[in-house]
Structures are given as C-alpha cells and as structure tokens.
C-alpha cells in the first residue's frame, strides 16, 4: 500500500489591507523625501566636501577625556541622572496606582491623573530643560527638574499599563480577608508589579543618562555644556574626545542595566 504524499499547507496570501498599507507607506516616504529635498547624490556630495567635524575624528584629544573639568562635568551629568530618576520613580509609583481602577475606584481622579501625565509626556525633555533654564537660570538644577518630569512621565505610563494587566486573584483574596484598601495595595498589588517597576526604573536611568548630555546644550548643566563649549569654539578634537568618553560610559551602564533587568523580570 503506497503512502500518500505529504500535503503542504497553502501559503497564506497577504490581505488587501496589508498590501495597500505597504504601498501607501512607500508612497508617503517618497513624497516626504521629495518634500524635504532629500537625494542620495546630494548626500554623497556633502560627505565629499571638506568637513572639519569629521576631521576631528582623526585628531581626537585623548587627554580631554581625563581632564579635571571633563571629570567634574561628567560627574554632574551622572548626579543629574541619578537624582532625576530617583525622584521621578518615587513620585510615579503612587500616582500610577491612583490612576488605575485597581488602586483608585473614583473615575474623575483617574482621568485627571492620566490627562496630566499625557500633557507631561507631550513636552520633550529638551523643551522642559529650556523652560526651566528660563525660570531658574543656567546650571544643573533645570536639568535635574527636566529629568524629574521626564522620569515621572515614563515610569508612570509603563507602570500604569502593567497595573492594568495584573492578576486579580490575590486582590480578591485580600479583600475577602478583610484587608483595607492600603493593605490590599501593599500585599496584593505592589508585589506583582515590583519586578517590572524596578526594570522600568533602570531603563529610565539609561534614558536619563543619554538625555542629560543633550540638556546641557541649552544650559542645563552636565557634560552637555562642555560639549557645547567646544562646539562653539570649533575644537572638534576635544569634542570627539568627550563624546568617546561618554559613549564608553553609556555602553557600560547599559550592559549592567540589561543584566540586572533580566534577573528582575
């Protein structure tokens, strides 16, 4: 008795919606490129011109990486990232709890908190820094305040989304045992989200460390102010030395953060 040949399942056909969306995205990309005047020939021509910024890569000032002023500026950047992340993490956890149905049975406060966070997230951290520089002056304080608002918004959003999908079993058990609302949150809700919340805090610290370098370009302290100083002077060798130092530190911090987050989640 001969065996019947194996029949392969038919290949799935792409839906007309997916095909239309893909074509629309391609057309939209081409239109945007033409609108802004982008062309590969112009890009190649620009790279072929005399570029002092690119030449600075061949003349990196390695001594600038370890100069006293650079070390102080980077230490200020690190302090801004740590303090901004810590303050934002402390504030974001309770308001994230109050913005969800699990932590707050009242609709109006939940809507107000979510709306407030949407407004905060809509403003980029660089704009926050510029506003605070105008309000409190040049230095590390406006950068710290900008990172605080940025951290609060990011951790708030991620934590609130996690709260919306937690297991309701422990919550119902806590209520059935007569626990108060605060006790229920402490024993049945927070332990469920704590690993994810800790991971969000570490991820936000990585973002703040990168952002703090950019905030200095508007006068918000840190290594960014020193980068802006060399940029205005056209001292590209020293600028690239600082960029390389910052890149190495960010890579190390990100490597450590990823390993810690894998253990938490």
Coordinates of C-alpha atoms in Angstrom, one line a residue:
X1 CA 0.0 0.0 0.0
X2 CA 1.6 3.2 -1.1
X3 CA 1.8 6.2 1.2
X4 CA 0.1 9.3 0.1
X5 CA 2.4 12.3 -0.4
X6 CA 2.5 14.9 2.4
X7 CA 0.4 17.9 1.5
X8 CA 2.0 21.2 2.5
X9 CA -0.4 23.8 3.9
X10 CA -1.2 26.5 1.4
X11 CA 0.9 29.7 1.7
X12 CA -1.1 32.4 3.4
X13 CA -2.0 35.2 1.0
X14 CA -1.3 38.8 2.1
X15 CA -4.6 40.6 2.8
X16 CA -5.5 43.5 0.6
X17 CA -5.4 45.8 3.6
X18 CA -1.7 44.8 4.3
X19 CA -0.7 45.3 0.6
X20 CA -2.5 48.7 0.4
X21 CA -0.9 49.8 3.7
X22 CA 2.6 48.8 2.5
X23 CA 2.2 50.6 -0.8
X24 CA 0.8 53.7 1.0
X25 CA 3.8 53.8 3.3
X26 CA 6.2 53.6 0.4
X27 CA 4.4 56.4 -1.5
X28 CA 4.3 58.5 1.6
X29 CA 8.0 58.0 2.3
X30 CA 8.9 59.0 -1.3
X31 CA 6.7 62.1 -1.1
X32 CA 8.3 63.1 2.2
X33 CA 11.8 62.7 0.8
X34 CA 10.9 64.9 -2.2
X35 CA 9.3 67.5 0.0
X36 CA 12.4 67.9 2.2
X37 CA 14.7 67.8 -0.9
X38 CA 16.5 64.6 0.1
X39 CA 18.7 62.9 -2.6
X40 CA 21.4 60.3 -2.4
X41 CA 23.6 62.2 -4.8
X42 CA 23.4 65.3 -2.6
X43 CA 24.2 63.3 0.4
X44 CA 27.3 61.8 -1.2
X45 CA 28.4 65.2 -2.4
X46 CA 28.1 66.7 1.1
X47 CA 30.2 63.9 2.6
X48 CA 32.9 64.6 0.0
X49 CA 33.3 68.2 1.0
X50 CA 35.9 69.5 3.4
X51 CA 34.3 68.7 6.8
X52 CA 36.2 69.9 9.9
X53 CA 33.8 67.9 12.2
X54 CA 34.7 64.7 10.5
X55 CA 38.4 65.6 10.5
X56 CA 38.2 65.9 14.3
X57 CA 37.8 62.1 14.5
X58 CA 41.3 61.8 13.2
X59 CA 42.6 64.3 15.8
X60 CA 40.8 63.1 19.0
X61 CA 42.1 64.7 22.1
X62 CA 42.6 61.7 24.4
X63 CA 43.8 63.9 27.3
X64 CA 40.4 65.8 27.3
X65 CA 38.7 62.5 28.3
X66 CA 40.5 62.6 31.7
X67 CA 40.9 66.3 32.3
X68 CA 39.6 67.6 35.6
X69 CA 36.9 69.8 34.1
X70 CA 35.6 67.0 32.0
X71 CA 35.5 64.6 35.0
X72 CA 33.6 67.2 37.0
X73 CA 31.2 67.8 34.1
X74 CA 30.5 64.1 33.7
X75 CA 30.1 63.6 37.4
X76 CA 27.4 66.4 37.4
X77 CA 25.7 64.6 34.5
X78 CA 25.7 61.3 36.4
X79 CA 24.3 63.1 39.5
X80 CA 21.6 64.6 37.5
X81 CA 20.6 61.3 36.0
X82 CA 20.6 59.5 39.4
X83 CA 18.6 62.2 41.2
X84 CA 16.2 62.8 38.4
X85 CA 15.5 59.0 38.1
X86 CA 15.2 58.5 41.8
X87 CA 12.8 61.4 42.4
X88 CA 10.7 60.5 39.3
X89 CA 10.5 56.9 40.4
X90 CA 9.4 57.8 44.0
X91 CA 6.6 60.0 42.7
X92 CA 5.4 57.9 39.8
X93 CA 4.6 54.7 41.8
X94 CA 1.8 56.2 43.9
X95 CA 0.2 58.2 41.2
X96 CA 0.4 55.2 38.8
X97 CA -1.6 53.3 41.5
X98 CA -4.1 56.1 41.9
X99 CA -4.6 56.3 38.1
X100 CA -5.9 52.8 37.7
X101 CA -9.1 51.1 38.7
X102 CA -7.3 48.7 40.9
X103 CA -5.8 51.5 43.1
X104 CA -8.5 54.1 42.8
X105 CA -12.3 53.4 42.4
X106 CA -13.1 57.0 41.5
X107 CA -13.2 57.8 37.8
X108 CA -12.6 61.6 37.8
X109 CA -9.2 61.5 39.7
X110 CA -8.1 58.7 37.4
X111 CA -8.9 60.7 34.3
X112 CA -7.2 63.8 35.7
X113 CA -4.0 61.9 36.5
X114 CA -3.9 60.2 33.1
X115 CA -4.5 63.5 31.4
X116 CA -1.8 65.2 33.5
X117 CA 0.7 62.6 32.5
X118 CA -0.3 62.8 28.8
X119 CA 0.5 66.6 29.0
X120 CA 3.8 66.0 30.7
X121 CA 4.8 63.3 28.2
X122 CA 3.8 65.5 25.3
X123 CA 6.6 68.0 26.2
X124 CA 10.1 66.8 25.2
X125 CA 12.8 66.7 27.9
X126 CA 14.8 69.3 26.0
X127 CA 11.9 71.7 26.0
X128 CA 11.4 71.1 29.7
X129 CA 15.1 72.0 30.2
X130 CA 14.8 75.2 28.2
X131 CA 11.8 76.3 30.2
X132 CA 13.5 75.6 33.5
X133 CA 16.6 77.4 32.3
X134 CA 14.5 80.5 31.7
X135 CA 12.8 80.0 35.1
X136 CA 15.7 79.2 37.5
X137 CA 18.8 80.0 35.4
X138 CA 21.7 78.1 33.9
X139 CA 23.1 75.2 35.8
X140 CA 22.4 71.6 37.0
X141 CA 19.0 72.5 38.6
X142 CA 17.0 73.0 35.4
X143 CA 18.5 69.7 34.0
X144 CA 17.5 67.9 37.2
X145 CA 14.0 69.2 37.1
X146 CA 13.6 68.3 33.4
X147 CA 14.8 64.7 34.1
X148 CA 12.4 64.5 37.1
X149 CA 9.4 65.3 34.9
X150 CA 10.6 63.0 32.1
X151 CA 11.2 60.1 34.5
X152 CA 7.9 60.6 36.3
X153 CA 6.0 60.5 33.0
X154 CA 7.8 57.5 31.5
X155 CA 7.7 55.3 34.7
X156 CA 4.1 56.4 35.4
X157 CA 3.0 55.3 31.9
X158 CA 4.8 52.0 31.9
X159 CA 3.7 51.1 35.5
X160 CA 0.1 52.1 34.9
X161 CA 0.0 49.8 31.8
X162 CA 1.4 47.0 33.9
X163 CA -1.2 47.5 36.6
X164 CA -4.0 47.2 34.0
X165 CA -3.0 43.6 33.4
X166 CA -2.2 42.2 36.8
X167 CA -3.8 39.0 38.3
X168 CA -7.0 39.9 40.2
X169 CA -6.9 36.7 42.3
X170 CA -4.6 38.0 45.1
X171 CA -6.6 41.2 45.1
X172 CA -9.9 39.4 45.6
X173 CA -8.3 37.2 48.3
X174 CA -7.1 40.3 50.2
X175 CA -10.5 41.9 50.1
X176 CA -12.2 38.7 51.2
X177 CA -9.9 38.5 54.2
X178 CA -10.9 42.0 55.4
X179 CA -7.8 43.9 54.3
X180 CA -8.1 47.6 54.0
X181 CA -7.5 49.3 50.6
X182 CA -4.0 50.3 51.6
X183 CA -3.2 46.8 52.9
X184 CA -4.6 45.3 49.7
X185 CA -2.3 47.5 47.6
X186 CA 0.7 46.7 49.7
X187 CA 0.2 42.9 49.9
X188 CA -1.6 42.0 46.6
X189 CA -0.7 44.7 44.0
X190 CA 2.8 46.1 44.7
X191 CA 4.5 42.7 44.9
X192 CA 3.1 41.8 41.5
X193 CA 4.4 44.9 39.7
X194 CA 7.6 45.4 41.7
X195 CA 9.9 43.4 39.3
X196 CA 8.6 45.2 36.3
X197 CA 8.6 48.6 38.1
X198 CA 12.3 48.1 39.0
X199 CA 13.1 47.2 35.4
X200 CA 11.4 50.4 34.3
X201 CA 13.4 52.5 36.7
X202 CA 16.7 51.0 35.4
X203 CA 15.6 51.6 31.8
X204 CA 14.6 55.2 32.6
X205 CA 18.1 55.7 34.2
X206 CA 19.7 54.7 30.9
X207 CA 17.5 57.2 29.1
X208 CA 18.3 60.0 31.5
X209 CA 22.0 59.4 31.3
X210 CA 21.8 59.9 27.5
X211 CA 19.4 62.8 27.7
X212 CA 21.4 64.7 30.3
X213 CA 24.2 65.2 27.8
X214 CA 21.8 66.8 25.4
X215 CA 20.2 69.0 28.1
X216 CA 23.5 70.7 28.6
X217 CA 23.3 72.2 25.1
X218 CA 20.5 74.6 26.4
X219 CA 22.4 75.5 29.6
X220 CA 21.0 72.7 31.8
X221 CA 24.4 71.6 33.2
X222 CA 26.4 68.5 32.9
X223 CA 28.7 67.2 30.1
X224 CA 26.5 68.8 27.5
X225 CA 27.6 72.3 28.5
X226 CA 31.2 71.3 27.9
X227 CA 30.3 69.8 24.6
X228 CA 28.6 73.0 23.6
X229 CA 31.6 75.0 24.7
X230 CA 34.0 73.0 22.4
X231 CA 31.4 73.1 19.6
X232 CA 31.2 76.9 19.7
X233 CA 35.0 77.1 19.6
X234 CA 35.2 74.6 16.7
X235 CA 37.6 72.5 18.8
X236 CA 36.4 69.2 17.3
X237 CA 39.2 67.0 18.5
X238 CA 38.4 67.8 22.2
X239 CA 34.6 67.5 21.5
X240 CA 35.1 64.0 20.0
X241 CA 37.2 63.0 23.0
X242 CA 34.3 63.8 25.3
X243 CA 31.8 62.1 23.0
X244 CA 34.0 58.9 23.1
X245 CA 34.3 59.0 26.9
X246 CA 30.5 59.5 27.2
X247 CA 29.9 56.6 24.7
X248 CA 32.1 54.2 26.7
X249 CA 30.4 55.0 30.0
X250 CA 26.9 54.7 28.5
X251 CA 27.8 51.3 27.0
X252 CA 29.0 50.0 30.4
X253 CA 25.9 51.4 32.2
X254 CA 23.6 49.8 29.6
X255 CA 25.3 46.5 29.8
X256 CA 25.0 46.4 33.6
X257 CA 21.4 47.6 33.4
X258 CA 20.4 44.9 30.9
X259 CA 21.9 42.2 33.0
X260 CA 20.1 43.4 36.2
X261 CA 16.8 43.8 34.4
X262 CA 17.0 40.2 33.1
X263 CA 17.3 39.0 36.7
X264 CA 14.4 41.1 37.8
X265 CA 11.8 40.2 35.2

